[in-house]
XYZ file of N, CA, C and O in Angstrom:
716
model
N 92.202 97.806 73.384
C 92.081 98.083 74.803
C 91.550 96.833 75.509
O 90.512 96.297 75.153
N 92.291 96.395 76.494
C 91.939 95.205 77.269
C 90.834 95.563 78.263
O 90.896 96.590 78.931
N 89.845 94.693 78.363
C 88.706 94.948 79.248
C 88.199 93.622 79.795
O 88.137 92.636 79.075
N 87.823 93.609 81.076
C 87.261 92.412 81.696
C 85.916 92.801 82.305
O 85.818 93.787 83.048
N 84.884 92.037 82.002
C 83.534 92.289 82.506
C 83.065 91.101 83.332
O 83.293 89.943 82.950
N 82.388 91.399 84.442
C 81.796 90.340 85.258
C 80.730 90.936 86.175
O 80.696 92.139 86.403
N 79.852 90.074 86.660
C 78.796 90.469 87.593
C 79.060 89.826 88.935
O 79.540 88.693 89.009
N 78.723 90.552 90.002
C 78.868 90.025 91.351
C 77.559 90.249 92.095
O 77.051 91.373 92.154
N 77.010 89.181 92.634
C 75.813 89.233 93.483
C 76.216 88.604 94.814
O 76.209 87.385 94.967
N 76.614 89.440 95.764
C 77.173 88.955 97.029
C 76.175 88.142 97.833
O 74.996 88.493 97.926
N 76.670 87.076 98.440
C 75.859 86.256 99.334
C 76.147 86.668 100.772
O 77.135 87.365 101.043
N 75.325 86.214 101.684
C 75.550 86.484 103.102
C 76.893 85.921 103.540
O 77.634 86.566 104.277
N 77.229 84.736 103.075
C 78.505 84.108 103.429
C 79.704 84.922 102.960
O 80.698 85.041 103.673
N 79.621 85.490 101.766
C 80.728 86.307 101.253
C 80.872 87.603 102.047
O 81.990 88.030 102.343
N 79.752 88.201 102.400
C 79.795 89.401 103.252
C 80.372 89.066 104.626
O 81.167 89.831 105.181
N 79.984 87.907 105.161
C 80.475 87.469 106.469
C 81.984 87.219 106.436
O 82.707 87.662 107.323
N 82.468 86.528 105.395
C 83.911 86.279 105.277
C 84.683 87.590 105.207
O 85.743 87.738 105.824
N 84.150 88.558 104.451
C 84.807 89.858 104.362
C 84.835 90.537 105.741
O 85.867 91.049 106.167
N 83.718 90.527 106.442
C 83.638 91.147 107.773
C 84.596 90.485 108.759
O 85.263 91.173 109.536
N 84.657 89.164 108.740
C 85.562 88.449 109.639
C 87.016 88.806 109.338
O 87.793 89.095 110.241
N 87.370 88.802 108.065
C 88.747 89.132 107.693
C 89.069 90.577 108.056
O 90.119 90.875 108.601
N 88.149 91.465 107.751
C 88.343 92.889 108.033
C 88.489 93.128 109.540
O 89.326 93.904 109.979
N 87.694 92.434 110.333
C 87.722 92.609 111.789
C 88.948 91.970 112.421
O 89.659 92.602 113.200
N 89.216 90.720 112.096
C 90.263 89.979 112.801
C 91.669 90.143 112.226
O 92.625 89.642 112.800
N 91.795 90.849 111.131
C 93.141 91.158 110.609
C 93.546 92.587 110.954
O 94.550 93.079 110.462
N 92.768 93.225 111.799
C 93.105 94.574 112.260
C 93.732 94.473 113.652
O 93.640 93.441 114.320
N 94.339 95.556 114.090
C 94.972 95.575 115.412
C 93.942 95.302 116.513
O 94.204 94.529 117.438
N 92.760 95.913 116.403
C 91.744 95.716 117.438
C 91.245 94.272 117.472
O 90.958 93.728 118.542
N 91.153 93.635 116.297
C 90.726 92.239 116.260
C 91.742 91.312 116.897
O 91.390 90.381 117.636
N 93.007 91.563 116.648
C 94.079 90.749 117.234
C 94.128 90.949 118.741
O 94.251 89.987 119.506
N 93.981 92.201 119.182
C 93.960 92.488 120.629
C 92.774 91.779 121.276
O 92.900 91.189 122.354
N 91.623 91.809 120.605
C 90.438 91.124 121.126
C 90.667 89.632 121.301
O 90.266 89.038 122.312
N 91.320 89.007 120.330
C 91.638 87.578 120.445
C 92.579 87.311 121.612
O 92.390 86.345 122.357
N 93.588 88.158 121.775
C 94.504 87.994 122.906
C 93.774 88.167 124.232
O 94.049 87.437 125.197
N 92.840 89.099 124.302
C 92.052 89.292 125.529
C 91.244 88.033 125.825
O 91.218 87.552 126.963
N 90.593 87.496 124.794
C 89.798 86.280 124.985
C 90.655 85.102 125.429
O 90.337 84.416 126.408
N 91.739 84.868 124.707
C 92.606 83.741 125.050
C 93.262 83.945 126.409
O 93.397 82.990 127.190
N 93.633 85.180 126.711
C 94.216 85.490 128.024
C 93.219 85.251 129.148
O 93.583 84.754 130.224
N 91.966 85.590 128.905
C 90.919 85.364 129.918
C 90.748 83.881 130.200
O 90.643 83.469 131.357
N 90.705 83.095 129.139
C 90.573 81.650 129.341
C 91.807 81.075 130.029
O 91.701 80.211 130.899
N 92.973 81.546 129.635
C 94.215 81.074 130.269
C 94.257 81.420 131.740
O 94.592 80.583 132.591
N 93.894 82.665 132.070
C 93.862 83.105 133.465
C 92.842 82.294 134.261
O 93.110 81.875 135.396
N 91.704 82.045 133.660
C 90.662 81.261 134.321
C 91.164 79.834 134.599
O 90.955 79.300 135.694
N 91.840 79.240 133.629
C 92.348 77.876 133.804
C 93.447 77.817 134.857
O 93.467 76.892 135.685
N 94.336 78.805 134.836
C 95.460 78.799 135.774
C 95.042 79.150 137.207
O 95.619 78.634 138.172
N 94.073 80.000 137.362
C 93.680 80.496 138.689
C 92.305 79.973 139.125
O 91.703 80.510 140.057
N 91.820 78.926 138.473
C 90.476 78.406 138.723
C 90.221 78.126 140.201
O 89.164 78.457 140.728
N 91.179 77.542 140.909
C 90.973 77.122 142.305
C 90.910 78.294 143.279
O 90.338 78.161 144.344
N 91.489 79.436 142.915
C 91.505 80.552 143.867
C 90.507 81.656 143.510
O 90.286 82.563 144.299
N 89.889 81.573 142.350
C 88.923 82.594 141.932
C 87.530 82.236 142.434
O 87.166 81.065 142.524
N 86.742 83.269 142.737
C 85.343 82.995 143.100
C 84.514 82.808 141.823
O 84.984 83.064 140.720
N 83.281 82.369 141.988
C 82.443 82.042 140.837
C 82.190 83.238 139.925
O 82.142 83.092 138.707
N 82.019 84.412 140.491
C 81.768 85.612 139.685
C 82.957 85.910 138.779
O 82.787 86.206 137.591
N 84.149 85.822 139.310
C 85.355 86.073 138.514
C 85.508 85.014 137.421
O 85.872 85.335 136.284
N 85.222 83.768 137.757
C 85.311 82.688 136.770
C 84.324 82.932 135.631
O 84.687 82.836 134.447
N 83.088 83.284 135.982
C 82.059 83.550 134.962
C 82.451 84.752 134.099
O 82.269 84.739 132.876
N 83.000 85.795 134.718
C 83.425 86.986 133.971
C 84.548 86.639 133.002
O 84.551 87.100 131.843
N 85.494 85.835 133.437
C 86.600 85.441 132.561
C 86.125 84.550 131.413
O 86.576 84.696 130.278
N 85.209 83.632 131.715
C 84.666 82.763 130.664
C 83.888 83.603 129.655
O 84.047 83.439 128.437
N 83.063 84.531 130.130
C 82.302 85.410 129.229
C 83.255 86.248 128.369
O 83.054 86.374 127.162
N 84.283 86.799 128.977
C 85.262 87.597 128.231
C 85.954 86.736 127.182
O 86.226 87.195 126.066
N 86.223 85.485 127.518
C 86.811 84.568 126.554
C 85.907 84.331 125.349
O 86.377 84.259 124.213
N 84.613 84.233 125.600
C 83.654 84.010 124.511
C 83.376 85.282 123.708
O 82.932 85.211 122.556
N 83.638 86.429 124.281
C 83.279 87.703 123.658
C 83.855 87.867 122.254
O 83.137 88.201 121.314
N 85.140 87.642 122.078
C 85.770 87.877 120.777
C 85.926 86.614 119.932
O 86.278 86.705 118.759
N 85.683 85.445 120.523
C 85.855 84.204 119.766
C 84.537 83.569 119.334
O 84.521 82.801 118.375
N 83.458 83.887 120.027
C 82.163 83.305 119.675
C 81.115 84.403 119.453
O 80.460 84.438 118.400
N 80.963 85.287 120.416
C 79.900 86.289 120.350
C 80.095 87.245 119.173
O 79.168 87.486 118.400
N 81.303 87.802 119.023
C 81.526 88.746 117.933
C 81.344 88.099 116.560
O 80.684 88.696 115.697
N 81.868 86.897 116.295
C 81.592 86.277 114.988
C 80.099 86.039 114.736
O 79.625 86.225 113.608
N 79.356 85.658 115.768
C 77.910 85.472 115.603
C 77.252 86.814 115.274
O 76.381 86.899 114.396
N 77.695 87.878 115.948
C 77.150 89.210 115.668
C 77.499 89.657 114.242
O 76.667 90.260 113.562
N 78.715 89.363 113.793
C 79.106 89.734 112.433
C 78.266 88.982 111.395
O 77.884 89.554 110.370
N 77.969 87.718 111.679
C 77.125 86.960 110.755
C 75.712 87.535 110.712
O 75.151 87.726 109.631
N 75.152 87.838 111.879
C 73.791 88.386 111.885
C 73.758 89.762 111.226
O 72.788 90.106 110.550
N 74.820 90.525 111.372
C 74.906 91.839 110.714
C 74.972 91.666 109.195
O 74.308 92.393 108.450
N 75.762 90.705 108.711
C 75.856 90.439 107.272
C 74.510 89.983 106.718
O 74.094 90.412 105.638
N 73.828 89.138 107.473
C 72.516 88.644 107.043
C 71.498 89.781 106.980
O 70.754 89.900 106.005
N 71.498 90.639 107.993
C 70.580 91.783 108.009
C 70.921 92.770 106.897
O 70.024 93.316 106.240
N 72.207 92.986 106.664
C 72.640 93.905 105.611
C 72.195 93.386 104.249
O 71.736 94.155 103.404
N 72.315 92.105 104.032
C 71.898 91.501 102.765
C 70.396 91.659 102.564
O 69.941 91.940 101.464
N 69.616 91.515 103.634
C 68.159 91.634 103.530
C 67.714 93.080 103.295
O 66.828 93.337 102.506
N 68.334 94.016 104.010
C 67.825 95.385 104.008
C 68.437 96.275 102.936
O 67.802 97.232 102.503
N 69.628 95.989 102.483
C 70.313 96.885 101.564
C 70.051 96.492 100.117
O 70.545 95.486 99.635
N 69.308 97.292 99.428
C 68.919 97.029 98.047
C 70.133 96.970 97.112
O 70.158 96.208 96.167
N 71.162 97.774 97.390
C 72.346 97.775 96.547
C 73.080 96.441 96.611
O 73.663 95.999 95.617
N 73.088 95.808 97.771
C 73.768 94.523 97.909
C 72.900 93.402 97.353
O 73.396 92.420 96.837
N 71.592 93.552 97.432
C 70.696 92.502 96.959
C 70.713 92.351 95.444
O 70.385 91.302 94.921
N 71.068 93.399 94.723
C 71.117 93.339 93.268
C 72.549 93.097 92.813
O 73.498 93.536 93.453
N 72.654 92.430 91.691
C 73.983 92.179 91.137
C 74.607 93.483 90.654
O 73.923 94.364 90.138
N 75.896 93.591 90.847
C 76.657 94.728 90.352
C 77.456 94.267 89.147
O 78.026 93.178 89.150
N 77.495 95.101 88.122
C 78.298 94.784 86.942
C 79.597 95.574 87.026
O 79.586 96.790 87.204
N 80.711 94.852 86.939
C 82.031 95.479 86.994
C 82.681 95.390 85.624
O 82.585 94.370 84.949
N 83.348 96.480 85.252
C 84.114 96.523 84.002
C 85.488 97.073 84.336
O 85.630 98.220 84.749
N 86.499 96.225 84.222
C 87.882 96.629 84.466
C 88.483 97.042 83.133
O 88.410 96.281 82.160
N 89.044 98.241 83.088
C 89.636 98.753 81.854
C 90.792 99.668 82.218
O 91.096 99.864 83.394
N 91.458 100.247 81.231
C 92.678 101.012 81.497
C 92.435 102.273 82.316
O 93.340 102.745 82.993
N 91.241 102.817 82.321
C 90.937 104.027 83.084
C 90.670 103.715 84.556
O 90.979 104.509 85.423
N 90.079 102.549 84.831
C 89.753 102.180 86.198
C 88.736 101.062 86.232
O 88.672 100.224 85.335
N 87.916 101.082 87.264
C 86.873 100.071 87.439
C 85.533 100.773 87.370
O 85.234 101.644 88.199
N 84.733 100.416 86.387
C 83.381 100.958 86.262
C 82.430 99.987 86.936
O 82.470 98.782 86.667
N 81.597 100.522 87.806
C 80.623 99.714 88.526
C 79.245 100.227 88.136
O 78.972 101.425 88.259
N 78.405 99.324 87.671
C 77.065 99.759 87.287
C 76.013 98.833 87.873
O 76.252 97.653 88.116
N 74.854 99.464 88.082
C 73.685 98.736 88.582
C 72.476 99.476 88.040
O 72.257 100.645 88.395
N 71.758 98.816 87.175
C 70.634 99.492 86.536
C 71.137 100.655 85.693
O 72.026 100.498 84.868
N 70.600 101.828 85.919
C 70.984 103.021 85.164
C 72.165 103.764 85.772
O 72.703 104.674 85.163
N 72.554 103.407 86.984
C 73.640 104.111 87.672
C 74.985 103.483 87.334
O 75.107 102.265 87.253
N 75.997 104.363 87.157
C 77.358 103.880 86.908
C 78.347 104.810 87.600
O 78.174 106.025 87.612
N 79.368 104.206 88.185
C 80.417 104.952 88.874
C 81.757 104.443 88.369
O 81.924 103.245 88.144
N 82.708 105.366 88.220
C 84.057 104.994 87.817
C 84.998 105.239 88.986
O 85.036 106.330 89.551
N 85.732 104.195 89.354
C 86.784 104.312 90.367
C 88.099 104.198 89.619
O 88.372 103.178 88.983
N 88.892 105.256 89.668
C 90.164 105.265 88.945
C 91.187 104.425 89.705
O 91.094 104.249 90.908
N 92.162 103.921 88.971
C 93.140 103.004 89.553
C 93.889 103.627 90.723
O 94.173 102.950 91.701
N 94.198 104.895 90.667
C 94.942 105.521 91.750
C 94.111 105.692 93.017
O 94.647 105.955 94.081
N 92.798 105.516 92.928
C 91.932 105.614 94.107
C 91.938 104.339 94.946
O 91.486 104.347 96.085
N 92.429 103.255 94.379
C 92.478 101.980 95.110
C 93.721 101.986 95.987
O 94.836 102.089 95.501
N 93.513 101.887 97.289
C 94.596 102.007 98.256
C 95.266 100.685 98.590
O 96.443 100.636 98.910
N 94.472 99.609 98.567
C 95.014 98.327 99.025
C 94.299 97.183 98.327
O 93.107 97.261 98.058
N 95.063 96.125 98.051
C 94.523 94.924 97.416
C 94.862 93.739 98.311
O 96.010 93.557 98.693
N 93.840 92.940 98.643
C 94.069 91.744 99.449
C 93.459 90.556 98.710
O 92.271 90.547 98.402
N 94.298 89.565 98.438
C 93.846 88.361 97.751
C 93.837 87.217 98.757
O 94.848 86.929 99.381
N 92.679 86.596 98.924
C 92.548 85.456 99.821
C 92.237 84.220 98.974
O 92.136 84.318 97.749
N 92.032 83.119 99.617
C 91.696 81.896 98.892
C 90.334 81.947 98.236
O 90.079 81.270 97.246
N 89.441 82.776 98.764
C 88.077 82.789 98.243
C 87.657 84.093 97.580
O 86.591 84.144 96.968
N 88.467 85.154 97.701
C 88.041 86.441 97.141
C 89.208 87.404 97.002
O 90.296 87.187 97.546
N 88.932 88.479 96.282
C 89.854 89.592 96.150
C 89.141 90.815 96.712
O 87.991 91.074 96.353
N 89.808 91.532 97.610
C 89.238 92.731 98.219
C 90.054 93.937 97.770
O 91.274 93.947 97.911
N 89.376 94.935 97.240
C 90.032 96.169 96.824
C 89.504 97.307 97.690
O 88.322 97.625 97.648
N 90.396 97.909 98.463
C 90.016 98.969 99.388
C 90.239 100.342 98.774
O 91.332 100.646 98.297
N 89.207 101.191 98.799
C 89.331 102.583 98.407
C 89.525 103.461 99.641
O 89.961 104.590 99.545
N 89.156 102.949 100.785
C 89.331 103.628 102.068
C 89.452 102.532 103.127
O 89.261 101.361 102.812
N 89.741 102.896 104.373
C 89.850 101.845 105.394
C 88.567 101.020 105.587
O 88.626 99.901 106.072
N 87.406 101.568 105.198
C 86.152 100.850 105.433
C 85.339 100.589 104.162
O 84.293 99.964 104.221
N 85.801 101.048 103.015
C 85.063 100.873 101.762
C 85.872 99.994 100.814
O 87.020 100.313 100.503
N 85.265 98.894 100.376
C 85.996 97.950 99.527
C 85.073 97.280 98.522
O 83.871 97.135 98.759
N 85.665 96.884 97.402
C 84.990 96.009 96.453
C 85.304 94.583 96.874
O 86.425 94.274 97.263
N 84.307 93.707 96.766
C 84.493 92.288 97.070
C 84.287 91.521 95.770
O 83.212 91.570 95.184
N 85.339 90.837 95.329
C 85.272 90.033 94.116
C 85.433 88.564 94.502
O 86.556 88.061 94.607
N 84.322 87.839 94.739
C 84.414 86.424 95.115
C 84.937 85.569 93.959
O 84.478 85.685 92.823
N 85.895 84.735 94.261
C 86.518 83.860 93.270
C 85.472 82.982 92.587
O 85.501 82.798 91.373
N 84.549 82.439 93.358
C 83.534 81.533 92.818
C 82.638 82.237 91.797
O 82.207 81.620 90.822
N 82.362 83.520 92.000
C 81.478 84.234 91.080
C 82.195 84.710 89.816
O 81.571 84.841 88.773
N 83.488 84.962 89.915
C 84.227 85.427 88.741
C 84.634 84.276 87.830
O 84.830 84.473 86.638
N 84.756 83.093 88.403
C 85.095 81.912 87.612
C 86.398 82.083 86.857
O 87.437 82.428 87.429
N 86.352 81.888 85.543
C 87.544 81.955 84.699
C 88.111 83.373 84.613
O 89.268 83.556 84.256
N 87.324 84.370 84.939
C 87.780 85.763 84.882
C 88.577 86.171 86.131
O 89.180 87.240 86.145
N 88.604 85.320 87.158
C 89.239 85.696 88.425
C 90.738 85.968 88.269
O 91.223 87.040 88.655
N 91.476 85.026 87.725
C 92.925 85.210 87.593
C 93.286 86.349 86.639
O 94.151 87.169 86.963
N 92.641 86.454 85.455
C 92.937 87.606 84.597
C 92.601 88.939 85.279
O 93.337 89.917 85.128
N 91.505 88.966 86.040
C 91.128 90.198 86.758
C 92.183 90.540 87.810
O 92.590 91.702 87.929
N 92.634 89.542 88.564
C 93.675 89.768 89.575
C 94.951 90.305 88.933
O 95.566 91.238 89.450
N 95.334 89.707 87.801
C 96.551 90.143 87.106
C 96.398 91.578 86.594
O 97.319 92.395 86.730
N 95.254 91.899 86.039
C 95.017 93.246 85.518
C 95.021 94.275 86.642
O 95.613 95.351 86.520
N 94.371 93.943 87.738
C 94.323 94.852 88.887
C 95.727 95.077 89.431
O 96.121 96.218 89.709
N 96.498 94.014 89.561
C 97.873 94.148 90.054
C 98.705 95.035 89.122
O 99.436 95.909 89.575
N 98.550 94.812 87.822
C 99.304 95.597 86.831
C 98.977 97.087 86.943
O 99.872 97.926 87.005
N 97.695 97.425 86.968
C 97.302 98.836 86.998
C 97.565 99.486 88.352
O 97.904 100.668 88.414
N 97.425 98.725 89.432
C 97.751 99.297 90.744
C 99.238 99.616 90.822
O 99.625 100.640 91.384
N 100.061 98.750 90.269
C 101.510 99.002 90.242
C 101.808 100.235 89.391
O 102.618 101.080 89.764
N 101.157 100.331 88.260
C 101.368 101.452 87.342
C 100.992 102.792 87.995
O 101.656 103.799 87.787
N 99.931 102.800 88.799
C 99.433 104.040 89.383
C 99.771 104.213 90.860
O 99.222 105.089 91.518
N 100.687 103.398 91.401
C 100.954 103.447 92.843
C 101.518 104.787 93.302
O 101.246 105.225 94.407
N 102.306 105.466 92.487
C 102.882 106.759 92.866
C 102.207 107.926 92.159
O 102.711 109.040 92.172
N 101.065 107.665 91.550
C 100.366 108.681 90.775
C 99.713 109.707 91.693
O 99.088 109.362 92.693
N 99.850 110.962 91.341
C 99.214 112.055 92.082
C 98.219 112.746 91.160
O 98.617 113.366 90.177
N 96.930 112.678 91.450
C 95.936 113.324 90.578
C 96.139 114.840 90.501
O 95.763 115.463 89.525
N 96.766 115.444 91.505
C 97.017 116.887 91.488
C 97.936 117.253 90.328
O 97.809 118.326 89.739
N 98.860 116.355 89.957
C 99.755 116.606 88.834
C 98.960 116.744 87.540
O 99.213 117.632 86.735
N 97.995 115.891 87.357
C 97.167 115.925 86.152
C 96.353 117.214 86.109
O 96.224 117.838 85.059
N 95.818 117.630 87.260
C 95.037 118.861 87.317
C 95.900 120.064 86.976
O 95.464 120.958 86.251
N 97.158 120.096 87.466
C 98.063 121.196 87.167
C 98.377 121.242 85.673
O 98.402 122.298 85.064
N 98.597 120.064 85.079
C 98.884 119.999 83.641
C 97.692 120.479 82.821
O 97.851 121.196 81.858
N 96.491 120.104 83.265
C 95.283 120.537 82.565
C 95.114 122.051 82.673
O 94.716 122.706 81.717
N 95.396 122.605 83.844
C 95.282 124.049 84.041
C 96.290 124.787 83.186
O 95.983 125.817 82.597
N 97.530 124.283 83.098
C 98.553 124.909 82.280
C 98.168 124.855 80.817
O 98.372 125.806 80.066
N 97.583 123.762 80.386
C 97.142 123.623 79.001
C 96.018 124.586 78.690
O 95.914 125.123 77.580
N 95.128 124.827 79.649
C 94.012 125.753 79.449
C 94.509 127.196 79.366
O 93.901 128.027 78.676
N 95.573 127.525 80.089
C 96.089 128.891 80.114
C 96.863 129.256 78.852
O 97.108 130.421 78.589
N 97.319 128.263 78.112
C 98.120 128.547 76.896
C 97.289 128.914 75.709
O 96.230 128.854 75.472
């Protein structure tokens, strides 16, 4: 049985990169960027006919999604790292044929392969989403030599279980119990 083990201790920067990607690769993040860029464009094109209040409002709106929100996301990541004990401690991951086992101290949780909804591979990390807002973050720098084998294993098992329905297994188990 093939198994890959590694530990991840997320840094503020890794949490921030995840938050930025999660925010700005969504529809609302893209709309926010267009609003900001549109505000600056409108301000530049209509500068001579706008009053000072309108100019200031457009400049502020331009900064809202391009400067203010990223600064807020960084401060949120920094605060989350400080206050959340689960993030402050390293998590041990074990990838195996059943799923991904995550342990920390005495606690262990198993996430089965069919529970992973989406996989995103970036230049610096691999993100595995179990829901629209819940994801595992596997930083490339922390996995080292295990990064590529882990990515390949995750891709293989996600492909294998992409059409899997856990209800089918439950029905089979119930039929077996009735016999």
